[in-house]
Tab-separated table of C-alpha atoms in Angstrom:
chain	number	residue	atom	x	y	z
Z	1	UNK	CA	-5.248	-15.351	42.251
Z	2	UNK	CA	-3.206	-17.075	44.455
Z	3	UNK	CA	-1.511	-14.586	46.301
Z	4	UNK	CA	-3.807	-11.821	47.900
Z	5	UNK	CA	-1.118	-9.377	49.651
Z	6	UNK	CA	1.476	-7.131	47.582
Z	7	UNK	CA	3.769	-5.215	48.706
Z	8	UNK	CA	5.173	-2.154	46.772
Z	9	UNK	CA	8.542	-0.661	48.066
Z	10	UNK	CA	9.482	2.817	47.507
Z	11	UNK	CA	9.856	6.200	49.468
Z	12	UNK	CA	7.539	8.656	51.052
Z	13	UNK	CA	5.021	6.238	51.198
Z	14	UNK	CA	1.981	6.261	53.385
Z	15	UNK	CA	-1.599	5.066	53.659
Z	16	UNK	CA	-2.791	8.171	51.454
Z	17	UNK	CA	0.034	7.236	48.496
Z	18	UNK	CA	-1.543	7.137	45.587
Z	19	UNK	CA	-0.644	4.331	42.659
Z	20	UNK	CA	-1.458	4.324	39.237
Z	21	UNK	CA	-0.882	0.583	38.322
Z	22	UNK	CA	-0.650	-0.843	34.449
Z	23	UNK	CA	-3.049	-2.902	34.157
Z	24	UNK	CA	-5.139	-0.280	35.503
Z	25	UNK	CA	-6.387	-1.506	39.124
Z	26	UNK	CA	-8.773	0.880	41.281
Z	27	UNK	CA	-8.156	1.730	45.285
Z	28	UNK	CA	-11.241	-0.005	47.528
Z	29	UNK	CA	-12.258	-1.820	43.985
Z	30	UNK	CA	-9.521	-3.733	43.002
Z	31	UNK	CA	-7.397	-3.344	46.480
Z	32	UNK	CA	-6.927	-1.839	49.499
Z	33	UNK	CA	-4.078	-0.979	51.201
Z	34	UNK	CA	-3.974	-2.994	54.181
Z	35	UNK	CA	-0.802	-0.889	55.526
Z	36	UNK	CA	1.352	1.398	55.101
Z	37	UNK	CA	5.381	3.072	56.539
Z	38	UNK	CA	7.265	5.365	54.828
Z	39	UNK	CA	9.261	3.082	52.496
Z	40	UNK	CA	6.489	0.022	52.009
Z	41	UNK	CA	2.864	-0.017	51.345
Z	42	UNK	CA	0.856	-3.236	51.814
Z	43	UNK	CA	-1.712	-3.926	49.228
Z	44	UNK	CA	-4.685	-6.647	49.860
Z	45	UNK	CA	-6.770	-7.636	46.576
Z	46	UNK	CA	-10.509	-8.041	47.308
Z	47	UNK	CA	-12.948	-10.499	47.089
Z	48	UNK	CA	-13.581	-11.750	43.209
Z	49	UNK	CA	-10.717	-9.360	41.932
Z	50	UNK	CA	-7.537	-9.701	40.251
Z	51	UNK	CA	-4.203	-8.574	39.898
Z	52	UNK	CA	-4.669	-8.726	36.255
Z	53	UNK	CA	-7.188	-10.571	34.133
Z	54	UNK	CA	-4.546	-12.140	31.855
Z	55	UNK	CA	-1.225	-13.909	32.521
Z	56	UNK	CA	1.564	-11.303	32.724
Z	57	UNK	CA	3.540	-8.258	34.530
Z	58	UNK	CA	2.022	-5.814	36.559
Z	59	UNK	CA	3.652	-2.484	35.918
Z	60	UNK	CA	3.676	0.891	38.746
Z	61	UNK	CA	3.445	3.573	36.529
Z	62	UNK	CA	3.681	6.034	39.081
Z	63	UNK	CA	3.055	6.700	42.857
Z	64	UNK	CA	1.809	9.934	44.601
Z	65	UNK	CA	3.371	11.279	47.774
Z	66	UNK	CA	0.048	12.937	50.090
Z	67	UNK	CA	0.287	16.534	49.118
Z	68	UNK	CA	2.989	16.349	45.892
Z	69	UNK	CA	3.207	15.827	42.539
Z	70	UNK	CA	3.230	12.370	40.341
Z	71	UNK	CA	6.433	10.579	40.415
Z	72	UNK	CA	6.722	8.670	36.862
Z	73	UNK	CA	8.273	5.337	37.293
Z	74	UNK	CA	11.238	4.356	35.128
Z	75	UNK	CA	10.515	7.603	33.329
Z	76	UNK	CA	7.131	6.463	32.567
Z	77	UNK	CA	7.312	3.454	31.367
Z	78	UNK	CA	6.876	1.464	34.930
Z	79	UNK	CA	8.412	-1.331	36.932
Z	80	UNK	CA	7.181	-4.338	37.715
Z	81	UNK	CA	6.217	-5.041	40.871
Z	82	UNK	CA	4.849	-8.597	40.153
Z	83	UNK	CA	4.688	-11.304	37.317
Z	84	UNK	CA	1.218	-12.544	37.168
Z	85	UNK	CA	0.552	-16.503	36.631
Z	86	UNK	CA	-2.819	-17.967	35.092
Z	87	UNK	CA	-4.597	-19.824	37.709
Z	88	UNK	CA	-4.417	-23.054	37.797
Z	89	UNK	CA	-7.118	-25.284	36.448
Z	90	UNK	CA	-8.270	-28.521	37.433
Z	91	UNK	CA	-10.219	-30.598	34.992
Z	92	UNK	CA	-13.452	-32.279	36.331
Z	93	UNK	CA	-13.353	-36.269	35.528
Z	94	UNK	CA	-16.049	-38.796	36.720
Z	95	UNK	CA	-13.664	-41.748	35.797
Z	96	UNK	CA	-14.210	-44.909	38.497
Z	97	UNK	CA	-11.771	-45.674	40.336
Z	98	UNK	CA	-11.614	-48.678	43.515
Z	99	UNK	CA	-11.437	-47.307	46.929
Z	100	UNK	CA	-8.270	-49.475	47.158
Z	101	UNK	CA	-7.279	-51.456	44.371
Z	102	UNK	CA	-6.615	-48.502	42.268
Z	103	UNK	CA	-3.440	-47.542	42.776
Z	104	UNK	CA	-2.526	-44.639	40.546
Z	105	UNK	CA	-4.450	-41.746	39.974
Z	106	UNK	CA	-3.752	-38.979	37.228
Z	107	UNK	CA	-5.621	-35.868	37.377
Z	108	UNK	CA	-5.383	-32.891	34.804
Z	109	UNK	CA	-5.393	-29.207	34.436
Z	110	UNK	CA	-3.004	-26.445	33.742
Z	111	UNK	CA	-0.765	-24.475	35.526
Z	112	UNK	CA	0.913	-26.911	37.516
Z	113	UNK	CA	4.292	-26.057	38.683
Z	114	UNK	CA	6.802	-29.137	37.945
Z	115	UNK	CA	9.155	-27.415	41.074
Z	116	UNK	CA	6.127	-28.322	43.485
Z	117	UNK	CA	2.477	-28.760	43.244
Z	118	UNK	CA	0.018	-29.890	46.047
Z	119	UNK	CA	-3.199	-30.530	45.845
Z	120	UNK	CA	-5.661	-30.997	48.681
Z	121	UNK	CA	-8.595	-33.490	48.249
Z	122	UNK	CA	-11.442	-34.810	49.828
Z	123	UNK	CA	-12.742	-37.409	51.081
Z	124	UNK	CA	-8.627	-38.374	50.566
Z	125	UNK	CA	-6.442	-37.467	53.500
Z	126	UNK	CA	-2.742	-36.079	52.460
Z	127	UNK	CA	-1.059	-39.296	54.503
Z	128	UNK	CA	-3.182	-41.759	51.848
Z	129	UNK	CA	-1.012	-41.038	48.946
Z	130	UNK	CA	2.225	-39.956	47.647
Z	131	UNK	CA	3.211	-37.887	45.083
Z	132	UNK	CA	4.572	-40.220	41.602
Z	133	UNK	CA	5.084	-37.158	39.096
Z	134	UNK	CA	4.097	-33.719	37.990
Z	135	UNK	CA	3.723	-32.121	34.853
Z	136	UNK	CA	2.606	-28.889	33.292
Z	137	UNK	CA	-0.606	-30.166	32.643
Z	138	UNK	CA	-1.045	-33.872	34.700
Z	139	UNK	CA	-0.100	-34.966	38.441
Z	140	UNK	CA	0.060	-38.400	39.050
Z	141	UNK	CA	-1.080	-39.605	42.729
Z	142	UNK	CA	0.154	-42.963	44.146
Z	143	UNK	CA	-2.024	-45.008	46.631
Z	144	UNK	CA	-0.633	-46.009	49.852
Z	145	UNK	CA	-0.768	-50.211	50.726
Z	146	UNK	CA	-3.646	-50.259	53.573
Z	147	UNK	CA	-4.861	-46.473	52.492
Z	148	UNK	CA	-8.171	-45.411	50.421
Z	149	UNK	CA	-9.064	-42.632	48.471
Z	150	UNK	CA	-12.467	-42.812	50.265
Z	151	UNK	CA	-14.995	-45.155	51.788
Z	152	UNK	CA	-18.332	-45.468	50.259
Z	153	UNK	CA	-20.892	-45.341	52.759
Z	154	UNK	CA	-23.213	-48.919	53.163
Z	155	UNK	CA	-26.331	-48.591	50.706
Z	156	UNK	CA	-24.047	-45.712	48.292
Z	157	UNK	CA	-22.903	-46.699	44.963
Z	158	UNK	CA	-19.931	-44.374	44.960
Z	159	UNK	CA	-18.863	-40.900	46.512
Z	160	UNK	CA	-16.811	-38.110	44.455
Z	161	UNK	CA	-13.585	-37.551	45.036
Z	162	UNK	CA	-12.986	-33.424	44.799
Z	163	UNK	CA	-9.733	-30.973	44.456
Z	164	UNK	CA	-10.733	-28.343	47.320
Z	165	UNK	CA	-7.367	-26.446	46.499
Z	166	UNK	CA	-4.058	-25.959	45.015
Z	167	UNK	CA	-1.110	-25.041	46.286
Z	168	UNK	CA	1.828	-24.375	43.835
Z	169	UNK	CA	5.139	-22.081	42.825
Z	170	UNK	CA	2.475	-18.986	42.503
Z	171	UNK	CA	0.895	-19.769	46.217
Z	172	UNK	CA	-2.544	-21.581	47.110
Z	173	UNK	CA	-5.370	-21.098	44.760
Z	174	UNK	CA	-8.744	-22.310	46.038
Z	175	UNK	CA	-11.720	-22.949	43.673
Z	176	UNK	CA	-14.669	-21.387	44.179
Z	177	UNK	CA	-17.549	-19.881	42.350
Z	178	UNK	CA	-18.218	-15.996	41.366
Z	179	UNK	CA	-19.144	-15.228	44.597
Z	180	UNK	CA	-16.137	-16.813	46.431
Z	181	UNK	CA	-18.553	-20.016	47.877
Z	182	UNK	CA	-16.163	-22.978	47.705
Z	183	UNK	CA	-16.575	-24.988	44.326
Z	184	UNK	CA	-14.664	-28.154	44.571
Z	185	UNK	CA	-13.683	-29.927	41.485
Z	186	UNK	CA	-14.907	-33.648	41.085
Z	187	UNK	CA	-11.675	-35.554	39.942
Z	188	UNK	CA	-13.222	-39.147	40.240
Z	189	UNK	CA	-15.781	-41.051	41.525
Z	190	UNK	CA	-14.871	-43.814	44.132
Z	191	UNK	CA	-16.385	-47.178	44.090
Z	192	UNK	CA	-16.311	-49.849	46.412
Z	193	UNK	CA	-13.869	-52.484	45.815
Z	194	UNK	CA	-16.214	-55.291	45.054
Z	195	UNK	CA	-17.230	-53.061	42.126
Z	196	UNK	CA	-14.165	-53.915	40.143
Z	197	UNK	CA	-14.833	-58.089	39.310
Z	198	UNK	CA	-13.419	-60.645	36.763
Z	199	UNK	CA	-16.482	-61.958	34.725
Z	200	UNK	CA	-16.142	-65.356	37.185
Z	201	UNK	CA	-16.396	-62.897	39.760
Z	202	UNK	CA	-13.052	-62.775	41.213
Z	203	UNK	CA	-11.589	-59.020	42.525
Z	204	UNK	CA	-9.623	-57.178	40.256
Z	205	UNK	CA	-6.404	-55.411	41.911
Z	206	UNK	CA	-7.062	-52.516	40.484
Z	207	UNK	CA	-9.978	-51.079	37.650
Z	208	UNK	CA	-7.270	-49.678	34.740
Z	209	UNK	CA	-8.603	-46.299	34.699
Z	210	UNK	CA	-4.601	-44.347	33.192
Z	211	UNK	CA	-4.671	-42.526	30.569
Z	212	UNK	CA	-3.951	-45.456	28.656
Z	213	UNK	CA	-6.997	-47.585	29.900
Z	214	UNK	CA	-8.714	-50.788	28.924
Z	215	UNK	CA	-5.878	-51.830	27.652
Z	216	UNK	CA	-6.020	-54.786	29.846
Z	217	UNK	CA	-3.496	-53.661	31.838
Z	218	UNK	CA	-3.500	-52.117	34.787
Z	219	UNK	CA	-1.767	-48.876	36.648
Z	220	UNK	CA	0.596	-51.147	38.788
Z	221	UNK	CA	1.201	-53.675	36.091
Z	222	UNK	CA	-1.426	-56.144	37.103
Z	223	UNK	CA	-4.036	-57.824	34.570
């Protein structure tokens, strides 16, 4: 999940409230609450746990004031306090592209947010590319003139290009394994230049690696 703090609003709240949540979610398993005043509590969401497991709303069914009886929310049926999004996927690709003749990249997943979606790679920097278009399930990077989505070491035959995170309407969402190490997502491999050649050897502006490729022509138009 993207977003690690909630906050539930109410009245006499306090550190020792207790909240019955629907899904169920379990105090110091699930969450902890990070802080608390009178009329907000602050939840945190621990390390490898979710909100929910599945896309959807997050109901308080009830809190308990220290030292009194349940309070039923909405006459028990709950309110929610949060509508829960999927997280995002990225899908792994080990398609070539040029370290500068290939201008467009497209990379896939879901969960993409067509109000705003950032994605943070490496080796690229941010100020190497723009941002051409964004779908549900496709995002469409545009190389800079005189930028490169990475430079191949001397004596390397290519380096991967990764997604380290994503950033979208639901907040950032980093990938990484079960045990929260980092897990980057390989999105393409860069080549050198000189990798993409005519059969007479001359350089080709770009390798035609869309989603439409060998087609014989290229992202930007070019043959």
């Amino acid at each position: 999940p993207a977003i690690r703090h909630l906050e539930v609003h109410g009245q006499s709240l306090s550190m020792d409230a207790k909240l019955e949540f629907s899904p169920k979610l379990e105090r110091n398993v699930d969450y902890k609450v990070l802080r608390a005043t009178s009329d907000v509590m602050v939840l945190g969401l621990l390390a490898g746990k979710m909100w929910r497991k599945t896309a959807g709303q997050l109901l308080l069914m009830s809190i308990t004031p220290q030292g009194k009886s349940p309070v039923e929310m909405a006459h028990g049926t709950g309110i929610v306090v949060a509508d829960i999004a999927a997280n995002p996927t990225v899908a792994t690709s080990t398609a070539r592209v040029t370290a500068t003749t290939t201008k467009r990249l497209s990379i896939y997943g879901t969960g993409f947010s067509i109000d705003g979606t950032e994605l943070t790679l490496e080796p690229t920097s941010r100020s190497a590319y723009d941002y051409e278009a964004v779908y549900e399930n496709e995002v469409v990077l545009r190389l800079k003139d005189g930028k490169s989505w990475g430079t191949v070491p001397a004596g390397s035959a290519s380096i991967e290009l990764v997604v380290t995170k994503i950033d979208t309407a639901a907040g950032e969402y980093i990938f990484q394994d079960a045990t929260g190490k980092p897990q980057p997502v390989v999105v393409a491999v860069v080549v050198p230049d000189t990798a993409a050649t005519s059969a007479s050897g001359e350089q080709l502006r770009c390798d035609d690696t869309c989603m439409w490729a060998n087609d014989g022509v290229c992202d930007d138009g070019s043959r």
